[in-house]
PDB file of C-alpha atoms in Angstrom:
ATOM      1  CA  MET J  60      79.346  28.526   4.259  1.00 34.00           C
ATOM      2  CA  GLY J  61      80.118  31.414   1.960  1.00 36.00           C
ATOM      3  CA  HIS J  62      77.652  34.191   1.255  1.00 37.00           C
ATOM      4  CA  THR J  63      74.027  33.296   0.668  1.00 33.00           C
ATOM      5  CA  ARG J  64      73.587  36.320  -1.597  1.00 37.00           C
ATOM      6  CA  LEU J  65      75.621  34.686  -4.341  1.00 35.00           C
ATOM      7  CA  GLY J  66      73.802  33.408  -7.368  1.00 39.00           C
ATOM      8  CA  LYS J  67      74.442  30.592  -9.812  1.00 44.00           C
ATOM      9  CA  VAL J  68      77.830  29.501 -11.048  1.00 42.00           C
ATOM     10  CA  PRO J  69      78.920  31.850 -13.889  1.00 46.00           C
ATOM     11  CA  LYS J  70      78.608  30.339 -17.361  1.00 45.00           C
ATOM     12  CA  THR J  71      82.237  30.762 -18.393  1.00 49.00           C
ATOM     13  CA  ARG J  72      84.917  28.312 -19.445  1.00 50.00           C
ATOM     14  CA  LYS J  73      87.047  29.044 -16.361  1.00 54.00           C
ATOM     15  CA  TRP J  74      84.208  28.305 -13.984  1.00 45.00           C
ATOM     16  CA  ASN J  75      83.152  25.237 -15.935  1.00 50.00           C
ATOM     17  CA  GLU J  76      86.684  23.873 -15.610  1.00 56.00           C
ATOM     18  CA  LEU J  77      86.634  24.515 -11.878  1.00 52.00           C
ATOM     19  CA  VAL J  78      83.295  22.755 -11.445  1.00 49.00           C
ATOM     20  CA  GLU J  79      84.665  19.826 -13.423  1.00 54.00           C
ATOM     21  CA  GLN J  80      87.737  19.650 -11.205  1.00 54.00           C
ATOM     22  CA  ILE J  81      85.673  19.497  -8.007  1.00 54.00           C
ATOM     23  CA  ALA J  82      82.653  17.508  -9.117  1.00 48.00           C
ATOM     24  CA  GLY J  83      83.206  16.267 -12.658  1.00 46.00           C
ATOM     25  CA  SER J  84      82.135  12.792 -13.622  1.00 36.00           C
ATOM     26  CA  GLY J  85      85.761  11.789 -14.097  1.00 36.00           C
ATOM     27  CA  LEU J  86      86.610  12.478 -10.455  1.00 37.00           C
ATOM     28  CA  THR J  87      85.887   9.965  -7.751  1.00 41.00           C
ATOM     29  CA  GLY J  88      86.638   9.550  -4.084  1.00 44.00           C
ATOM     30  CA  ASN J  89      85.930  11.598  -0.975  1.00 48.00           C
ATOM     31  CA  VAL J  90      86.994  15.073   0.071  1.00 47.00           C
ATOM     32  CA  ALA J  91      90.349  13.789   1.300  1.00 47.00           C
ATOM     33  CA  THR J  92      91.229  13.261  -2.356  1.00 50.00           C
ATOM     34  CA  ALA J  93      90.117  16.802  -3.151  1.00 50.00           C
ATOM     35  CA  ALA J  94      92.383  18.084  -0.386  1.00 51.00           C
ATOM     36  CA  VAL J  95      95.383  16.647  -2.215  1.00 49.00           C
ATOM     37  CA  ASN J  96      94.561  19.001  -5.098  1.00 66.00           C
ATOM     38  CA  ILE J  97      93.504  21.927  -2.931  1.00 73.00           C
ATOM     39  CA  GLY J  98      96.375  24.087  -4.203  1.00 73.00           C
ATOM     40  CA  ALA J  99      95.316  23.593  -7.792  1.00 72.00           C
ATOM     41  CA  ILE J 100      91.687  24.268  -6.911  1.00 74.00           C
ATOM     42  CA  ALA J 101      92.665  27.456  -5.072  1.00 77.00           C
ATOM     43  CA  ALA J 102      94.787  28.654  -7.986  1.00 76.00           C
ATOM     44  CA  ARG J 103      92.091  27.954 -10.543  1.00 75.00           C
ATOM     45  CA  THR J 104      89.453  29.643  -8.405  1.00 79.00           C
ATOM     46  CA  LEU J 105      91.660  32.706  -8.063  1.00 79.00           C
ATOM     47  CA  ASP J 106      92.171  32.746 -11.816  1.00 78.00           C
ATOM     48  CA  ALA J 107      88.425  32.602 -12.419  1.00 73.00           C
ATOM     49  CA  ALA J 108      87.762  35.311  -9.814  1.00 78.00           C
ATOM     50  CA  GLN J 109      90.676  37.586 -10.703  1.00 80.00           C
ATOM     51  CA  LYS J 110      88.515  40.638 -11.383  1.00 82.00           C
ATOM     52  CA  GLY J 111      87.189  40.431  -7.849  1.00 83.00           C
ATOM     53  CA  LEU J 112      90.688  40.350  -6.384  1.00 85.00           C
ATOM     54  CA  ASP J 113      91.704  43.317  -8.530  1.00 87.00           C
ATOM     55  CA  LYS J 114      88.873  45.280  -6.937  1.00 90.00           C
ATOM     56  CA  ALA J 115      90.134  44.415  -3.446  1.00 92.00           C
ATOM     57  CA  VAL J 116      93.254  46.515  -4.011  1.00 92.00           C
ATOM     58  CA  ASP J 117      91.140  49.648  -4.463  1.00 93.00           C
ATOM     59  CA  ASP J 118      88.403  48.845  -1.949  1.00 95.00           C
ATOM     60  CA  PRO J 119      88.421  51.529   0.809  1.00 96.00           C
ATOM     61  CA  GLY J 120      87.182  49.077   3.427  1.00 96.00           C
ATOM     62  CA  VAL J 121      89.895  46.528   2.646  1.00 97.00           C
ATOM     63  CA  ARG J 122      92.554  49.218   2.712  1.00 97.00           C
ATOM     64  CA  TYR J 123      91.393  50.676   6.015  1.00 98.00           C
ATOM     65  CA  THR J 124      91.093  47.289   7.683  1.00 98.00           C
ATOM     66  CA  PHE J 125      94.739  46.430   7.085  1.00 98.00           C
ATOM     67  CA  TYR J 126      95.786  49.961   8.036  1.00 98.00           C
ATOM     68  CA  LEU J 127      93.948  49.594  11.347  1.00 98.00           C
ATOM     69  CA  LEU J 128      95.875  46.409  12.101  1.00 98.00           C
ATOM     70  CA  THR J 129      99.100  48.403  11.850  1.00 98.00           C
ATOM     71  CA  GLN J 130      97.732  51.094  14.155  1.00 98.00           C
ATOM     72  CA  VAL J 131      96.585  48.593  16.760  1.00 97.00           C
ATOM     73  CA  ALA J 132     100.053  47.033  16.782  1.00 97.00           C
ATOM     74  CA  LEU J 133     101.713  50.430  17.147  1.00 98.00           C
ATOM     75  CA  ALA J 134      99.304  51.520  19.899  1.00 97.00           C
ATOM     76  CA  SER J 135     100.339  48.526  22.014  1.00 96.00           C
ATOM     77  CA  ARG J 136     103.848  49.963  22.253  1.00 96.00           C
ATOM     78  CA  THR J 137     102.724  53.272  23.781  1.00 96.00           C
ATOM     79  CA  SER J 138     102.363  54.126  27.462  1.00 95.00           C
ATOM     80  CA  ASP J 139      98.766  55.224  26.831  1.00 96.00           C
ATOM     81  CA  TRP J 140      97.355  52.196  25.042  1.00 96.00           C
ATOM     82  CA  GLU J 141      93.707  53.096  25.533  1.00 96.00           C
ATOM     83  CA  GLY J 142      94.291  56.723  24.521  1.00 96.00           C
ATOM     84  CA  ALA J 143      96.132  55.697  21.353  1.00 97.00           C
ATOM     85  CA  LEU J 144      93.304  53.348  20.411  1.00 97.00           C
ATOM     86  CA  SER J 145      90.662  56.015  21.027  1.00 97.00           C
ATOM     87  CA  GLU J 146      92.217  58.082  18.223  1.00 96.00           C
ATOM     88  CA  HIS J 147      90.953  55.363  15.888  1.00 96.00           C
ATOM     89  CA  GLY J 148      87.528  55.049  17.481  1.00 95.00           C
ATOM     90  CA  ILE J 149      88.387  52.024  19.623  1.00 96.00           C
ATOM     91  CA  SER J 150      87.123  52.470  23.198  1.00 95.00           C
ATOM     92  CA  LEU J 151      88.393  50.212  25.982  1.00 94.00           C
ATOM     93  CA  SER J 152      88.046  50.278  29.746  1.00 93.00           C
ATOM     94  CA  ALA J 153      90.451  48.775  32.260  1.00 93.00           C
ATOM     95  CA  ASP J 154      88.492  45.510  32.414  1.00 92.00           C
ATOM     96  CA  SER J 155      87.990  45.071  28.658  1.00 91.00           C
ATOM     97  CA  SER J 156      88.618  41.532  27.424  1.00 91.00           C
ATOM     98  CA  LEU J 157      89.942  40.272  24.101  1.00 90.00           C
ATOM     99  CA  PHE J 158      86.333  39.844  22.990  1.00 91.00           C
ATOM    100  CA  ASP J 159      85.611  43.491  23.843  1.00 93.00           C
ATOM    101  CA  PHE J 160      88.738  44.614  22.019  1.00 94.00           C
ATOM    102  CA  THR J 161      87.943  42.637  18.862  1.00 94.00           C
ATOM    103  CA  ALA J 162      84.375  43.938  18.882  1.00 95.00           C
ATOM    104  CA  GLU J 163      85.634  47.514  19.158  1.00 96.00           C
ATOM    105  CA  VAL J 164      87.995  46.991  16.225  1.00 97.00           C
ATOM    106  CA  GLN J 165      85.044  45.735  14.185  1.00 96.00           C
ATOM    107  CA  HIS J 166      82.933  48.751  15.190  1.00 96.00           C
ATOM    108  CA  ALA J 167      85.742  51.126  14.199  1.00 97.00           C
ATOM    109  CA  ILE J 168      85.911  49.542  10.745  1.00 97.00           C
ATOM    110  CA  ASP J 169      82.114  49.717  10.437  1.00 96.00           C
ATOM    111  CA  ARG J 170      82.105  53.427  11.247  1.00 96.00           C
ATOM    112  CA  TYR J 171      84.824  54.155   8.705  1.00 96.00           C
ATOM    113  CA  ILE J 172      82.996  52.231   5.996  1.00 95.00           C
ATOM    114  CA  ARG J 173      79.705  53.981   6.744  1.00 94.00           C
ATOM    115  CA  ARG J 174      81.412  57.370   6.328  1.00 94.00           C
ATOM    116  CA  ASN J 175      82.988  56.344   3.028  1.00 91.00           C
ATOM    117  CA  PRO J 176      80.955  57.027  -0.146  1.00 90.00           C
ATOM    118  CA  ALA J 177      81.701  53.521  -1.436  1.00 84.00           C
ATOM    119  CA  GLY J 178      79.931  51.987   1.545  1.00 90.00           C
ATOM    120  CA  ALA J 179      80.157  48.341   2.568  1.00 93.00           C
ATOM    121  CA  THR J 180      81.101  45.730  -0.018  1.00 93.00           C
ATOM    122  CA  ASP J 181      81.527  41.976   0.057  1.00 93.00           C
ATOM    123  CA  LEU J 182      85.274  42.555  -0.102  1.00 94.00           C
ATOM    124  CA  SER J 183      85.289  44.930   2.867  1.00 95.00           C
ATOM    125  CA  GLU J 184      83.232  42.414   4.822  1.00 96.00           C
ATOM    126  CA  ILE J 185      85.719  39.651   3.976  1.00 95.00           C
ATOM    127  CA  ALA J 186      88.637  41.843   5.096  1.00 97.00           C
ATOM    128  CA  GLN J 187      86.861  42.822   8.311  1.00 96.00           C
ATOM    129  CA  GLN J 188      86.111  39.210   9.210  1.00 96.00           C
ATOM    130  CA  SER J 189      89.673  38.196   8.354  1.00 96.00           C
ATOM    131  CA  ALA J 190      91.113  40.876  10.632  1.00 97.00           C
ATOM    132  CA  GLY J 191      88.926  39.766  13.525  1.00 95.00           C
ATOM    133  CA  GLU J 192      89.859  36.145  12.961  1.00 94.00           C
ATOM    134  CA  ALA J 193      93.573  36.976  12.718  1.00 95.00           C
ATOM    135  CA  ILE J 194      93.504  38.928  15.979  1.00 94.00           C
ATOM    136  CA  THR J 195      91.466  36.368  17.886  1.00 92.00           C
ATOM    137  CA  SER J 196      93.440  33.346  16.671  1.00 90.00           C
ATOM    138  CA  LEU J 197      96.830  34.867  17.490  1.00 91.00           C
ATOM    139  CA  VAL J 198      96.083  36.991  20.550  1.00 87.00           C
ATOM    140  CA  GLY J 199      93.771  34.387  22.070  1.00 76.00           C
ATOM    141  CA  THR J 200      96.718  32.101  22.753  1.00 74.00           C
ATOM    142  CA  ARG J 201      98.468  34.918  24.611  1.00 68.00           C
ATOM    143  CA  THR J 202      95.621  35.980  26.961  1.00 65.00           C
ATOM    144  CA  VAL J 203      93.786  34.337  29.853  1.00 55.00           C
ATOM    145  CA  SER J 204      90.628  33.811  27.798  1.00 62.00           C
ATOM    146  CA  LEU J 205      88.461  35.402  25.158  1.00 65.00           C
ATOM    147  CA  PHE J 206      85.962  36.796  27.669  1.00 70.00           C
ATOM    148  CA  ARG J 207      88.050  37.383  30.791  1.00 73.00           C
ATOM    149  CA  GLY J 208      91.139  39.408  31.558  1.00 76.00           C
ATOM    150  CA  SER J 209      91.913  43.110  31.305  1.00 88.00           C
ATOM    151  CA  SER J 210      92.861  45.787  28.826  1.00 92.00           C
ATOM    152  CA  ALA J 211      96.454  45.497  30.058  1.00 92.00           C
ATOM    153  CA  ASP J 212      96.428  41.763  29.263  1.00 91.00           C
ATOM    154  CA  VAL J 213      95.240  42.497  25.733  1.00 92.00           C
ATOM    155  CA  GLN J 214      97.895  45.187  25.293  1.00 94.00           C
ATOM    156  CA  ASN J 215     100.654  42.831  26.380  1.00 92.00           C
ATOM    157  CA  ALA J 216      99.413  40.184  23.961  1.00 91.00           C
ATOM    158  CA  ILE J 217      99.136  42.629  21.059  1.00 95.00           C
ATOM    159  CA  ARG J 218     102.604  44.015  21.871  1.00 95.00           C
ATOM    160  CA  SER J 219     104.082  40.644  20.963  1.00 94.00           C
ATOM    161  CA  LEU J 220     102.712  41.239  17.452  1.00 95.00           C
ATOM    162  CA  SER J 221     104.133  44.758  17.213  1.00 96.00           C
ATOM    163  CA  THR J 222     107.713  43.704  16.449  1.00 96.00           C
ATOM    164  CA  LYS J 223     109.012  42.980  12.967  1.00 97.00           C
ATOM    165  CA  LYS J 224     108.620  39.258  13.523  1.00 97.00           C
ATOM    166  CA  GLY J 225     105.289  39.600  15.316  1.00 96.00           C
ATOM    167  CA  PHE J 226     103.701  41.808  12.679  1.00 97.00           C
ATOM    168  CA  GLY J 227     104.941  39.440  10.006  1.00 97.00           C
ATOM    169  CA  GLU J 228     102.979  36.719  11.781  1.00 96.00           C
ATOM    170  CA  LEU J 229      99.900  38.937  12.009  1.00 97.00           C
ATOM    171  CA  GLY J 230     100.184  39.879   8.342  1.00 97.00           C
ATOM    172  CA  GLN J 231     100.504  36.257   7.288  1.00 96.00           C
ATOM    173  CA  ARG J 232      97.413  35.292   9.263  1.00 96.00           C
ATOM    174  CA  PHE J 233      95.372  38.220   7.906  1.00 97.00           C
ATOM    175  CA  PHE J 234      96.293  37.633   4.268  1.00 96.00           C
ATOM    176  CA  GLY J 235      95.883  33.873   4.606  1.00 94.00           C
ATOM    177  CA  ARG J 236      92.377  34.238   6.014  1.00 95.00           C
ATOM    178  CA  PHE J 237      91.497  36.972   3.534  1.00 95.00           C
ATOM    179  CA  ILE J 238      92.438  34.829   0.533  1.00 92.00           C
ATOM    180  CA  ALA J 239      90.673  31.791   2.017  1.00 89.00           C
ATOM    181  CA  ARG J 240      87.475  33.759   2.586  1.00 91.00           C
ATOM    182  CA  PHE J 241      87.771  35.397  -0.826  1.00 90.00           C
ATOM    183  CA  LEU J 242      88.144  32.060  -2.592  1.00 87.00           C
ATOM    184  CA  ASN J 243      85.347  30.528  -0.537  1.00 85.00           C
ATOM    185  CA  PHE J 244      83.133  33.450  -1.537  1.00 84.00           C
ATOM    186  CA  TYR J 245      83.379  32.148  -5.094  1.00 78.00           C
ATOM    187  CA  LEU J 246      83.791  28.460  -4.335  1.00 77.00           C
ATOM    188  CA  SER J 247      80.503  28.473  -2.439  1.00 73.00           C
ATOM    189  CA  ARG J 248      78.806  28.667  -5.831  1.00 65.00           C
ATOM    190  CA  VAL J 249      80.680  25.605  -6.997  1.00 62.00           C
ATOM    191  CA  THR J 250      80.352  23.523  -3.845  1.00 58.00           C
ATOM    192  CA  ALA J 251      76.636  24.317  -3.709  1.00 55.00           C
ATOM    193  CA  SER J 252      76.202  22.863  -7.191  1.00 52.00           C
ATOM    194  CA  ALA J 253      78.522  19.935  -6.381  1.00 51.00           C
ATOM    195  CA  LEU J 254      76.876  18.981  -3.085  1.00 50.00           C
ATOM    196  CA  GLY J 255      75.702  15.384  -3.290  1.00 53.00           C
ATOM    197  CA  SER J 256      78.275  14.436  -5.919  1.00 53.00           C
ATOM    198  CA  PRO J 257      80.883  11.716  -5.294  1.00 52.00           C
ATOM    199  CA  ARG J 258      83.433  14.444  -4.555  1.00 53.00           C
ATOM    200  CA  LEU J 259      81.282  16.347  -2.014  1.00 52.00           C
ATOM    201  CA  PRO J 260      78.645  13.931  -0.718  1.00 51.00           C
ATOM    202  CA  ASP J 261      77.326  15.994   2.214  1.00 54.00           C
ATOM    203  CA  LEU J 262      77.733  19.180   4.262  1.00 47.00           C
ATOM    204  CA  GLY J 263      80.331  17.526   6.495  1.00 53.00           C
ATOM    205  CA  ASP J 264      82.535  17.023   3.450  1.00 58.00           C
ATOM    206  CA  VAL J 265      82.035  20.655   2.435  1.00 63.00           C
ATOM    207  CA  ALA J 266      83.167  21.779   5.905  1.00 72.00           C
ATOM    208  CA  GLN J 267      86.226  19.529   5.680  1.00 74.00           C
ATOM    209  CA  PHE J 268      86.989  20.911   2.234  1.00 71.00           C
ATOM    210  CA  ASN J 269      86.758  24.472   3.596  1.00 76.00           C
ATOM    211  CA  ASP J 270      89.106  23.602   6.474  1.00 81.00           C
ATOM    212  CA  ALA J 271      91.632  22.243   3.991  1.00 79.00           C
ATOM    213  CA  LEU J 272      91.328  25.403   1.901  1.00 80.00           C
ATOM    214  CA  ARG J 273      91.882  27.659   4.928  1.00 85.00           C
ATOM    215  CA  SER J 274      94.924  25.679   6.024  1.00 85.00           C
ATOM    216  CA  HIS J 275      96.348  25.802   2.527  1.00 82.00           C
ATOM    217  CA  CYS J 276      95.893  29.579   2.278  1.00 87.00           C
ATOM    218  CA  ASP J 277      97.475  30.121   5.700  1.00 90.00           C
ATOM    219  CA  GLN J 278     100.511  28.185   4.525  1.00 88.00           C
ATOM    220  CA  SER J 279     100.606  29.941   1.151  1.00 87.00           C
ATOM    221  CA  ALA J 280     100.549  33.331   2.891  1.00 92.00           C
ATOM    222  CA  ARG J 281     103.921  32.520   4.416  1.00 93.00           C
ATOM    223  CA  ILE J 282     105.368  34.122   1.305  1.00 93.00           C
ATOM    224  CA  VAL J 283     104.273  37.540   2.618  1.00 95.00           C
ATOM    225  CA  ARG J 284     105.199  36.973   6.279  1.00 96.00           C
ATOM    226  CA  ASP J 285     108.730  38.391   6.191  1.00 96.00           C
ATOM    227  CA  PHE J 286     107.632  40.971   3.631  1.00 96.00           C
ATOM    228  CA  CYS J 287     104.977  42.251   6.051  1.00 97.00           C
ATOM    229  CA  GLY J 288     107.349  42.402   8.978  1.00 97.00           C
ATOM    230  CA  GLU J 289     110.154  44.128   7.117  1.00 97.00           C
ATOM    231  CA  TRP J 290     107.813  46.701   5.544  1.00 98.00           C
ATOM    232  CA  TYR J 291     106.153  47.441   8.875  1.00 98.00           C
ATOM    233  CA  SER J 292     109.439  47.911  10.735  1.00 97.00           C
ATOM    234  CA  LYS J 293     111.214  49.909   8.033  1.00 97.00           C
ATOM    235  CA  THR J 294     108.271  52.154   7.174  1.00 97.00           C
ATOM    236  CA  GLU J 295     107.477  53.040  10.767  1.00 96.00           C
ATOM    237  CA  TYR J 296     111.123  53.855  11.459  1.00 95.00           C
ATOM    238  CA  GLN J 297     111.725  55.924   8.320  1.00 96.00           C
ATOM    239  CA  LYS J 298     108.517  57.879   7.807  1.00 94.00           C
ATOM    240  CA  GLY J 299     105.637  56.455   9.793  1.00 96.00           C
ATOM    241  CA  ILE J 300     102.762  54.280   8.651  1.00 97.00           C
ATOM    242  CA  ASN J 301      99.690  55.925   7.154  1.00 97.00           C
ATOM    243  CA  LEU J 302      96.708  54.907   5.073  1.00 97.00           C
ATOM    244  CA  GLU J 303      98.413  55.881   1.826  1.00 97.00           C
ATOM    245  CA  ASN J 304     101.580  53.827   2.181  1.00 97.00           C
ATOM    246  CA  THR J 305      99.606  50.970   3.722  1.00 97.00           C
ATOM    247  CA  SER J 306      97.380  50.867   0.635  1.00 96.00           C
ATOM    248  CA  ARG J 307     100.410  50.660  -1.652  1.00 97.00           C
ATOM    249  CA  PHE J 308     101.823  47.834   0.434  1.00 97.00           C
ATOM    250  CA  LEU J 309      98.495  45.987   0.356  1.00 97.00           C
ATOM    251  CA  ALA J 310      98.512  45.971  -3.442  1.00 95.00           C
ATOM    252  CA  VAL J 311     102.007  44.477  -3.598  1.00 96.00           C
ATOM    253  CA  ALA J 312     101.282  41.863  -0.917  1.00 95.00           C
ATOM    254  CA  LEU J 313      98.155  40.645  -2.706  1.00 93.00           C
ATOM    255  CA  LYS J 314     100.102  40.457  -5.966  1.00 91.00           C
ATOM    256  CA  LYS J 315     102.783  38.332  -4.276  1.00 91.00           C
ATOM    257  CA  LEU J 316     100.179  35.985  -2.841  1.00 88.00           C
ATOM    258  CA  ARG J 317      98.384  35.711  -6.156  1.00 85.00           C
ATOM    259  CA  SER J 318     101.678  34.777  -7.854  1.00 85.00           C
ATOM    260  CA  GLU J 319     102.272  32.099  -5.215  1.00 83.00           C
ATOM    261  CA  LEU J 320      98.886  30.531  -5.851  1.00 78.00           C
ATOM    262  CA  GLU J 321      99.339  30.810  -9.606  1.00 76.00           C
ATOM    263  CA  GLN J 322     102.491  28.710  -9.376  1.00 75.00           C
ATOM    264  CA  GLN J 323     100.466  25.962  -7.757  1.00 64.00           C
ATOM    265  CA  LYS J 324      98.629  25.437 -11.026  1.00 61.00           C
ATOM    266  CA  ALA J 325     101.544  23.179 -11.872  1.00 59.00           C
ATOM    267  CA  THR J 326      99.864  20.534  -9.735  1.00 53.00           C
ATOM    268  CA  LEU J 327      96.902  20.377 -12.112  1.00 50.00           C
TER     269      LEU J 327
END
């Protein structure tokens, strides 16, 4: 779980408080108890890792990843789906499956990041994985299977996410998974040090804790669902969606989600 490149838990008061909340001597019980306080844990983790989230707003890879989601949705509404996708470096054939499509989206993001002077970052990797997970989890229920089907099947499934309501759903899933992965990036330091404690006895408990965190972030991201859909519909109609206005929207959406999680500190 998390990123193996991460080092020890930072020696700061915020992180010490977080470690105490998850694995402190005053806390007993299994991970089900921790799940009750998952909102507070998420909020405190976000508070401790705020500088990292601030960087996400300006990360070229994060910005482009969300922008590409808008372009994929818009491409599904055209008569030349495959041609529209090719403009963004996504190559599909008539028999391409959802798996092929998702892989091509990932390759397109990789190529953009390689061309950018900033290069790949942990944040861009988190955004890229979140986009792939959002697409697969939502589109997978609307296609024959992950590995079978056709490009037309994928287009039809994506088209359902190209409306105001549909893109709101896609935005909620992307931001929910992004925040969950972002928090887990930092929490992996804490859970690694807490493994074997009464709160997190073994790896199975860590996995259950991570599932609870992901579910919580998906639900918390509901605050940006309508916001995503309304912005997408209005912006495309009035002036068209581009990387610049997408980046501005991304900053506001992340701020909204951060505020939502901050309010959950009241459960501490």
